[in-house]
CSV table of C-alpha atoms and ligand atoms in Angstrom, one decimal:
chain,number,residue,atom,x,y,z
A,1,MET,CA,-117.8,6.0,-100.6
A,2,VAL,CA,-116.3,5.2,-104.0
A,3,THR,CA,-114.8,7.9,-106.3
A,4,GLY,CA,-114.7,6.6,-110.0
A,5,GLY,CA,-117.4,3.8,-109.7
A,6,SER,CA,-118.4,4.3,-113.0
A,7,SER,CA,-116.2,1.6,-114.8
A,8,GLY,CA,-112.9,-0.5,-113.8
A,9,ILE,CA,-111.9,-1.1,-110.4
A,10,GLY,CA,-114.3,1.7,-108.9
A,11,ALA,CA,-117.2,-0.2,-110.6
A,12,ALA,CA,-116.1,-3.3,-109.2
A,13,SER,CA,-115.5,-2.2,-105.6
A,14,VAL,CA,-118.8,-0.8,-105.6
A,15,ARG,CA,-120.2,-3.9,-106.4
A,16,GLN,CA,-118.1,-6.3,-104.1
A,17,LEU,CA,-118.4,-3.7,-100.8
A,18,SER,CA,-122.1,-3.9,-101.9
A,19,SER,CA,-122.1,-7.6,-101.7
A,20,ALA,CA,-120.3,-7.8,-98.4
A,21,GLY,CA,-123.0,-5.9,-96.9
A,22,TYR,CA,-121.7,-2.5,-97.2
A,23,GLU,CA,-124.2,0.6,-97.8
A,24,VAL,CA,-122.2,2.3,-100.9
A,25,ILE,CA,-122.4,5.9,-102.3
A,26,THR,CA,-120.4,6.3,-105.6
A,27,GLY,CA,-119.4,9.5,-107.6
A,28,ALA,CA,-118.2,10.0,-111.2
A,29,ARG,CA,-118.7,12.1,-114.1
A,30,ARG,CA,-120.8,9.7,-116.1
A,31,LEU,CA,-123.9,9.5,-114.1
A,32,ASP,CA,-125.9,7.1,-116.9
A,33,ARG,CA,-122.6,4.6,-116.6
A,34,LEU,CA,-122.6,5.3,-112.7
A,35,ARG,CA,-126.3,4.1,-112.4
A,36,ASP,CA,-126.0,0.8,-114.5
A,37,VAL,CA,-123.3,-0.3,-111.7
A,38,THR,CA,-125.3,0.9,-108.6
A,39,ASP,CA,-128.9,-0.2,-109.9
A,40,SER,CA,-127.8,-3.8,-109.8
A,41,VAL,CA,-126.3,-3.4,-106.5
A,42,GLY,CA,-128.6,-0.9,-104.8
A,43,ALA,CA,-125.8,1.5,-104.2
A,44,THR,CA,-126.3,5.0,-104.3
A,45,ALA,CA,-125.1,7.1,-107.3
A,46,LEU,CA,-124.3,11.0,-107.6
A,47,GLN,CA,-122.6,13.3,-110.0
A,48,LEU,CA,-118.9,14.0,-109.2
A,49,ASP,CA,-116.3,15.7,-110.5
A,50,VAL,CA,-113.4,15.5,-108.4
A,51,THR,CA,-111.5,18.3,-110.3
A,52,GLU,CA,-114.4,20.6,-109.5
A,53,PRO,CA,-114.3,22.1,-105.8
A,54,GLU,CA,-117.7,22.9,-106.0
A,55,SER,CA,-118.7,19.5,-107.0
A,56,VAL,CA,-116.5,17.8,-104.4
A,57,SER,CA,-118.3,20.2,-101.6
A,58,ALA,CA,-121.9,19.2,-103.0
A,59,PHE,CA,-121.0,15.6,-103.2
A,60,ALA,CA,-119.5,15.7,-99.4
A,61,ALA,CA,-122.6,17.6,-97.9
A,62,THR,CA,-125.0,15.1,-99.5
A,63,VAL,CA,-122.7,12.1,-97.9
A,64,GLU,CA,-122.7,13.9,-94.5
A,65,GLU,CA,-126.3,13.8,-94.6
A,66,ARG,CA,-126.8,10.3,-95.7
A,67,ALA,CA,-124.3,9.1,-93.2
A,68,PRO,CA,-125.1,11.0,-90.0
A,69,GLN,CA,-123.3,8.5,-87.6
A,70,GLY,CA,-120.0,9.3,-90.0
A,71,LEU,CA,-118.4,7.7,-93.0
A,72,SER,CA,-116.5,4.4,-92.6
A,73,LEU,CA,-114.7,4.1,-95.8
A,74,LEU,CA,-113.6,6.6,-98.6
A,75,VAL,CA,-111.9,4.8,-101.3
A,76,ASN,CA,-109.9,7.4,-103.5
A,77,ASN,CA,-109.9,5.8,-107.0
A,78,ALA,CA,-111.1,8.3,-109.6
A,79,GLY,CA,-107.8,9.0,-111.6
A,80,GLY,CA,-106.0,7.7,-114.7
A,81,ALA,CA,-103.4,8.5,-117.1
A,82,LEU,CA,-103.2,10.6,-120.5
A,83,GLY,CA,-100.6,9.9,-123.2
A,84,MET,CA,-97.4,8.6,-123.3
A,85,ASP,CA,-95.1,11.5,-124.4
A,86,ARG,CA,-91.6,11.7,-123.8
A,87,VAL,CA,-90.7,14.9,-121.4
A,88,GLU,CA,-89.3,16.8,-124.1
A,89,GLU,CA,-92.8,16.6,-125.9
A,90,ALA,CA,-94.9,16.5,-122.9
A,91,ARG,CA,-98.2,18.3,-123.0
A,92,ASP,CA,-99.1,20.7,-120.0
A,93,GLU,CA,-102.8,20.0,-120.5
A,94,GLN,CA,-102.4,16.2,-120.0
A,95,TRP,CA,-100.0,16.8,-117.1
A,96,GLU,CA,-102.6,19.1,-115.7
A,97,TRP,CA,-105.4,16.7,-116.4
A,98,MET,CA,-103.4,13.7,-114.1
A,99,PHE,CA,-102.4,15.8,-111.2
A,100,GLN,CA,-106.1,17.2,-111.0
A,101,SER,CA,-107.7,13.9,-111.2
A,102,ASN,CA,-105.1,11.6,-109.3
A,103,VAL,CA,-103.8,14.0,-106.8
A,104,LEU,CA,-105.6,17.2,-106.3
A,105,GLY,CA,-109.1,15.2,-106.7
A,106,THR,CA,-108.0,12.5,-104.0
A,107,LEU,CA,-106.6,15.8,-101.6
A,108,ARG,CA,-110.2,17.8,-102.1
A,109,MET,CA,-112.1,14.4,-101.3
A,110,THR,CA,-110.1,13.7,-98.4
A,111,ARG,CA,-110.0,17.1,-96.9
A,112,ALA,CA,-113.9,17.2,-97.4
A,113,LEU,CA,-114.7,13.8,-95.6
A,114,LEU,CA,-112.1,13.7,-92.9
A,115,PRO,CA,-114.5,15.1,-90.2
A,116,THR,CA,-117.0,12.5,-91.0
A,117,LEU,CA,-114.6,9.8,-91.1
A,118,ILE,CA,-113.4,10.8,-87.8
A,119,ALA,CA,-116.6,11.2,-86.3
A,120,SER,CA,-117.6,7.8,-87.4
A,121,GLY,CA,-114.8,6.2,-84.7
A,122,ALA,CA,-113.6,3.8,-87.1
A,123,GLY,CA,-112.7,5.5,-90.7
A,124,HIS,CA,-110.7,4.3,-93.3
A,125,ILE,CA,-109.0,5.7,-96.4
A,126,ILE,CA,-107.9,3.7,-99.3
A,127,ASN,CA,-105.9,5.2,-102.0
A,128,ILE,CA,-105.6,3.3,-105.4
A,129,GLY,CA,-102.1,4.4,-106.3
A,130,SER,CA,-100.2,2.3,-108.7
A,131,ILE,CA,-96.6,0.5,-109.3
A,132,ALA,CA,-96.4,4.0,-111.0
A,133,GLY,CA,-96.0,5.4,-107.6
A,134,PHE,CA,-92.7,4.1,-107.1
A,135,GLU,CA,-91.5,3.0,-110.7
A,136,THR,CA,-91.0,5.2,-114.1
A,137,TYR,CA,-91.0,4.3,-117.4
A,138,PRO,CA,-90.1,6.2,-120.6
A,139,GLY,CA,-93.4,8.1,-121.7
A,140,GLY,CA,-94.8,7.5,-118.2
A,141,ALA,CA,-93.0,10.8,-116.4
A,142,GLY,CA,-96.5,12.7,-116.3
A,143,TYR,CA,-98.7,9.6,-114.9
A,144,THR,CA,-95.6,8.2,-112.7
A,145,ALA,CA,-95.0,12.1,-111.3
A,146,ALA,CA,-98.4,12.3,-110.3
A,147,LYS,CA,-98.8,8.4,-108.7
A,148,HIS,CA,-95.6,9.7,-106.7
A,149,ALA,CA,-97.2,12.4,-105.4
A,150,LEU,CA,-100.5,10.5,-104.5
A,151,ARG,CA,-98.0,8.0,-102.7
A,152,ALA,CA,-96.3,11.1,-100.7
A,153,LEU,CA,-99.8,12.2,-100.0
A,154,THR,CA,-101.1,8.9,-98.5
A,155,ARG,CA,-97.8,8.3,-96.5
A,156,THR,CA,-98.2,11.8,-94.9
A,157,LEU,CA,-101.8,11.4,-94.1
A,158,ARG,CA,-100.8,8.3,-92.1
A,159,LEU,CA,-98.4,10.4,-90.2
A,160,GLU,CA,-100.7,13.3,-89.5
A,161,LEU,CA,-103.9,11.0,-88.7
A,162,LEU,CA,-101.7,8.8,-86.1
A,163,GLY,CA,-104.0,9.1,-83.1
A,164,GLN,CA,-107.1,9.6,-85.1
A,165,PRO,CA,-109.5,6.7,-85.7
A,166,VAL,CA,-108.8,6.2,-89.3
A,167,ARG,CA,-106.8,3.8,-91.2
A,168,VAL,CA,-104.9,4.6,-94.1
A,169,THR,CA,-104.3,2.2,-96.8
A,170,GLU,CA,-102.6,2.6,-100.5
A,171,VAL,CA,-103.6,-0.3,-103.0
A,172,ALA,CA,-100.7,0.1,-106.0
A,173,PRO,CA,-101.8,-2.1,-109.1
A,174,GLY,CA,-99.8,-3.2,-111.9
A,175,LEU,CA,-101.7,-3.8,-115.3
A,176,VAL,CA,-105.2,-4.3,-114.6
A,177,GLU,CA,-107.5,-4.6,-117.9
A,178,THR,CA,-110.2,-1.6,-117.5
A,179,GLU,CA,-110.9,1.2,-119.8
A,180,PHE,CA,-107.5,3.1,-118.4
A,181,SER,CA,-105.5,2.5,-121.4
A,182,LYS,CA,-108.4,3.5,-123.9
A,183,VAL,CA,-108.7,6.9,-121.5
A,184,ARG,CA,-104.9,7.0,-122.0
A,185,PHE,CA,-105.0,6.5,-125.8
A,186,ASP,CA,-107.8,9.0,-126.2
A,187,GLY,CA,-110.4,6.4,-127.0
A,188,ASP,CA,-108.0,4.2,-129.5
A,189,ALA,CA,-109.1,1.0,-128.7
A,190,GLU,CA,-106.7,-1.0,-131.0
A,191,ARG,CA,-103.8,0.6,-129.3
A,192,ALA,CA,-105.3,0.3,-125.8
A,193,THR,CA,-106.1,-3.5,-126.7
A,194,LYS,CA,-102.3,-4.1,-127.2
A,195,VAL,CA,-101.2,-3.3,-123.7
A,196,TYR,CA,-102.6,-6.6,-122.4
A,197,ASP,CA,-101.2,-8.7,-125.9
A,198,GLY,CA,-100.1,-11.8,-124.8
A,199,MET,CA,-100.1,-11.7,-121.3
A,200,THR,CA,-102.8,-12.0,-118.4
A,201,PRO,CA,-103.6,-8.8,-117.0
A,202,LEU,CA,-105.4,-8.5,-113.6
A,203,THR,CA,-109.1,-7.6,-113.5
A,204,ALA,CA,-111.0,-5.0,-112.0
A,205,ASP,CA,-112.1,-7.5,-109.4
A,206,ASP,CA,-108.7,-8.7,-108.3
A,207,ILE,CA,-108.3,-5.3,-106.9
A,208,ALA,CA,-111.5,-4.6,-105.6
A,209,ASP,CA,-111.0,-8.1,-103.7
A,210,CYS,CA,-108.0,-6.2,-102.1
A,211,VAL,CA,-110.0,-3.4,-101.4
A,212,VAL,CA,-112.4,-5.5,-99.4
A,213,TRP,CA,-110.1,-7.5,-98.0
A,214,ALA,CA,-108.1,-4.4,-96.3
A,215,THR,CA,-111.2,-2.9,-95.6
A,216,THR,CA,-112.6,-5.9,-93.5
A,217,ARG,CA,-109.7,-6.4,-91.0
A,218,PRO,CA,-110.3,-5.6,-87.4
A,219,PRO,CA,-110.2,-1.9,-86.9
A,220,HIS,CA,-106.7,-2.1,-85.2
A,221,VAL,CA,-105.5,-3.4,-88.1
A,222,ASN,CA,-103.7,-1.0,-90.6
A,223,ILE,CA,-102.6,-2.5,-94.0
A,224,ASP,CA,-100.4,0.0,-95.2
A,225,GLU,CA,-99.4,-1.0,-98.6
A,226,MET,CA,-100.8,-3.7,-100.9
A,227,VAL,CA,-98.4,-3.9,-104.2
A,228,VAL,CA,-100.3,-6.2,-106.7
A,229,ARG,CA,-98.9,-7.2,-110.0
A,230,PRO,CA,-100.1,-9.8,-112.8
A,231,LEU,CA,-97.8,-12.7,-112.4
A,232,ASP,CA,-96.8,-11.8,-116.2
A,233,GLN,CA,-95.6,-8.5,-114.9
A,234,ALA,CA,-92.3,-8.2,-113.1
A,235,ALA,CA,-91.9,-4.3,-113.4
A,236,ALA,CA,-93.7,-1.6,-115.3
A,237,THR,CA,-91.7,-2.5,-118.4
A,238,LEU,CA,-91.0,-6.0,-118.0
A,239,VAL,CA,-93.8,-8.1,-119.1
A,240,HIS,CA,-93.8,-11.4,-120.2
A,241,ARG,CA,-95.9,-12.0,-123.5
A,242,ARG,CA,-96.5,-15.6,-125.2
A,243,PRO,CA,-97.0,-15.4,-129.2
A,244,VAL,CA,-100.7,-13.9,-129.8
A,245,SER,CA,-102.5,-16.3,-132.5
A,246,GLY,CA,-102.1,-15.7,-135.7
A,247,GLU,CA,-98.7,-14.0,-135.4
B,301,NAP,P1,-111.3,3.4,-115.4
B,301,NAP,O1,-112.0,1.8,-116.2
B,301,NAP,O2,-110.8,4.4,-116.7
B,301,NAP,O3,-111.8,4.3,-114.5
B,301,NAP,C1,-111.5,5.3,-114.1
B,301,NAP,C2,-112.8,6.0,-113.3
B,301,NAP,O4,-112.3,7.3,-112.5
B,301,NAP,C3,-113.8,6.3,-114.0
B,301,NAP,O5,-115.3,5.7,-113.2
B,301,NAP,C4,-114.0,7.8,-114.1
B,301,NAP,O6,-115.6,8.3,-114.2
B,301,NAP,C5,-113.3,8.0,-113.0
B,301,NAP,N1,-113.0,9.2,-112.9
B,301,NAP,C6,-111.8,9.9,-113.9
B,301,NAP,N2,-111.6,11.4,-113.6
B,301,NAP,C7,-112.9,11.4,-112.9
B,301,NAP,C8,-113.1,12.9,-112.1
B,301,NAP,N3,-112.4,14.2,-112.6
B,301,NAP,N4,-114.0,12.8,-111.2
B,301,NAP,C9,-114.6,11.5,-110.9
B,301,NAP,N5,-114.4,10.3,-111.5
B,301,NAP,C10,-113.3,10.5,-112.5
B,301,NAP,O7,-109.8,2.6,-114.9
B,301,NAP,P2,-109.2,2.1,-114.0
B,301,NAP,O8,-108.2,1.3,-114.2
B,301,NAP,O9,-110.5,1.5,-113.2
B,301,NAP,O10,-108.6,3.4,-112.9
B,301,NAP,C11,-108.8,3.5,-111.5
B,301,NAP,C12,-107.8,3.9,-110.8
B,301,NAP,O11,-107.0,3.0,-110.9
B,301,NAP,C13,-107.2,5.1,-111.1
B,301,NAP,O12,-106.8,5.7,-110.3
B,301,NAP,C14,-105.7,4.5,-111.7
B,301,NAP,O13,-104.8,5.3,-112.0
B,301,NAP,C15,-105.8,3.2,-111.0
B,301,NAP,N6,-104.6,2.3,-111.6
B,301,NAP,C16,-105.1,1.8,-112.6
B,301,NAP,C17,-104.2,0.5,-113.3
B,301,NAP,C18,-104.8,0.0,-114.4
B,301,NAP,O14,-104.0,-0.8,-114.9
B,301,NAP,N7,-106.1,0.0,-115.0
B,301,NAP,C19,-103.0,0.5,-112.7
B,301,NAP,C20,-102.7,1.1,-111.6
B,301,NAP,C21,-103.5,2.0,-110.9
B,301,NAP,P3,-116.0,9.2,-115.1
B,301,NAP,O15,-115.3,9.2,-116.7
B,301,NAP,O16,-117.8,8.6,-115.4
B,301,NAP,O17,-115.7,10.6,-114.5
């Protein structure tokens, strides 16, 4: 089960997990986009908004119906960033969106699906965090606060689930070229492209590869954390850029 499978890291995870032989169910708000991903690999697409408790309950009920033996994997991937405002100009609605999707969405999905993950006898929760979960940068307070919170949730879960057959992993990427920056800059494609100017970012498949690798370790092996950056990025704000042609 992968949240946010309609684009980027989620879509790549749906494709790679399907290729690895998993029966994948995925959810997102844009069902048409989701179906474009699932149709080609035989996965199941269901409408899901992780910010809506009723949507999460309905989704979890369907997952339990389709996986009577229990769910083996939950990838909490849905999320993202909105805006780059400094703290003195921060907009409540952007912070609320970031906490709702990255943190509360993960909480709701995990709470709803934990019984079936335990029932499987070998469950696994993979949360897609970020280097923003342990770094900060100017203009990034809302997103870094949300990913710090997600990291705290992940680490707490690992303590609370000790003794249960459920592994808990955080994958924390640096810059990955997806629709992330387009969403962050409210559809401004030019500004989004500039984020990756002159450097080689990670691809969504690079992170999906980590998801599949952590998942396919033997059930007694828990990969706690994977921090994955492009070679061109040493820290959130320290990126090596080459001159772009025409400059
Ligand atoms: P993306 O291409 O924008 O994908 C985000 C996905 O999340 C979409 O499929 C979107 O689907 C889904 N989503 C957003 N809000 C949702 C909601 N309320 N309910 C259900 N699904 C929702 O960006 P991405 O880079 O793949 O991001 C995936 C995750 O990686 C995010 O948690 C992000 O914070 C994290 N991350 C990204 C980067 C990066 O540089 N790209 C780095 C570190 C971590 P719908 O819009 O169809 O609902």
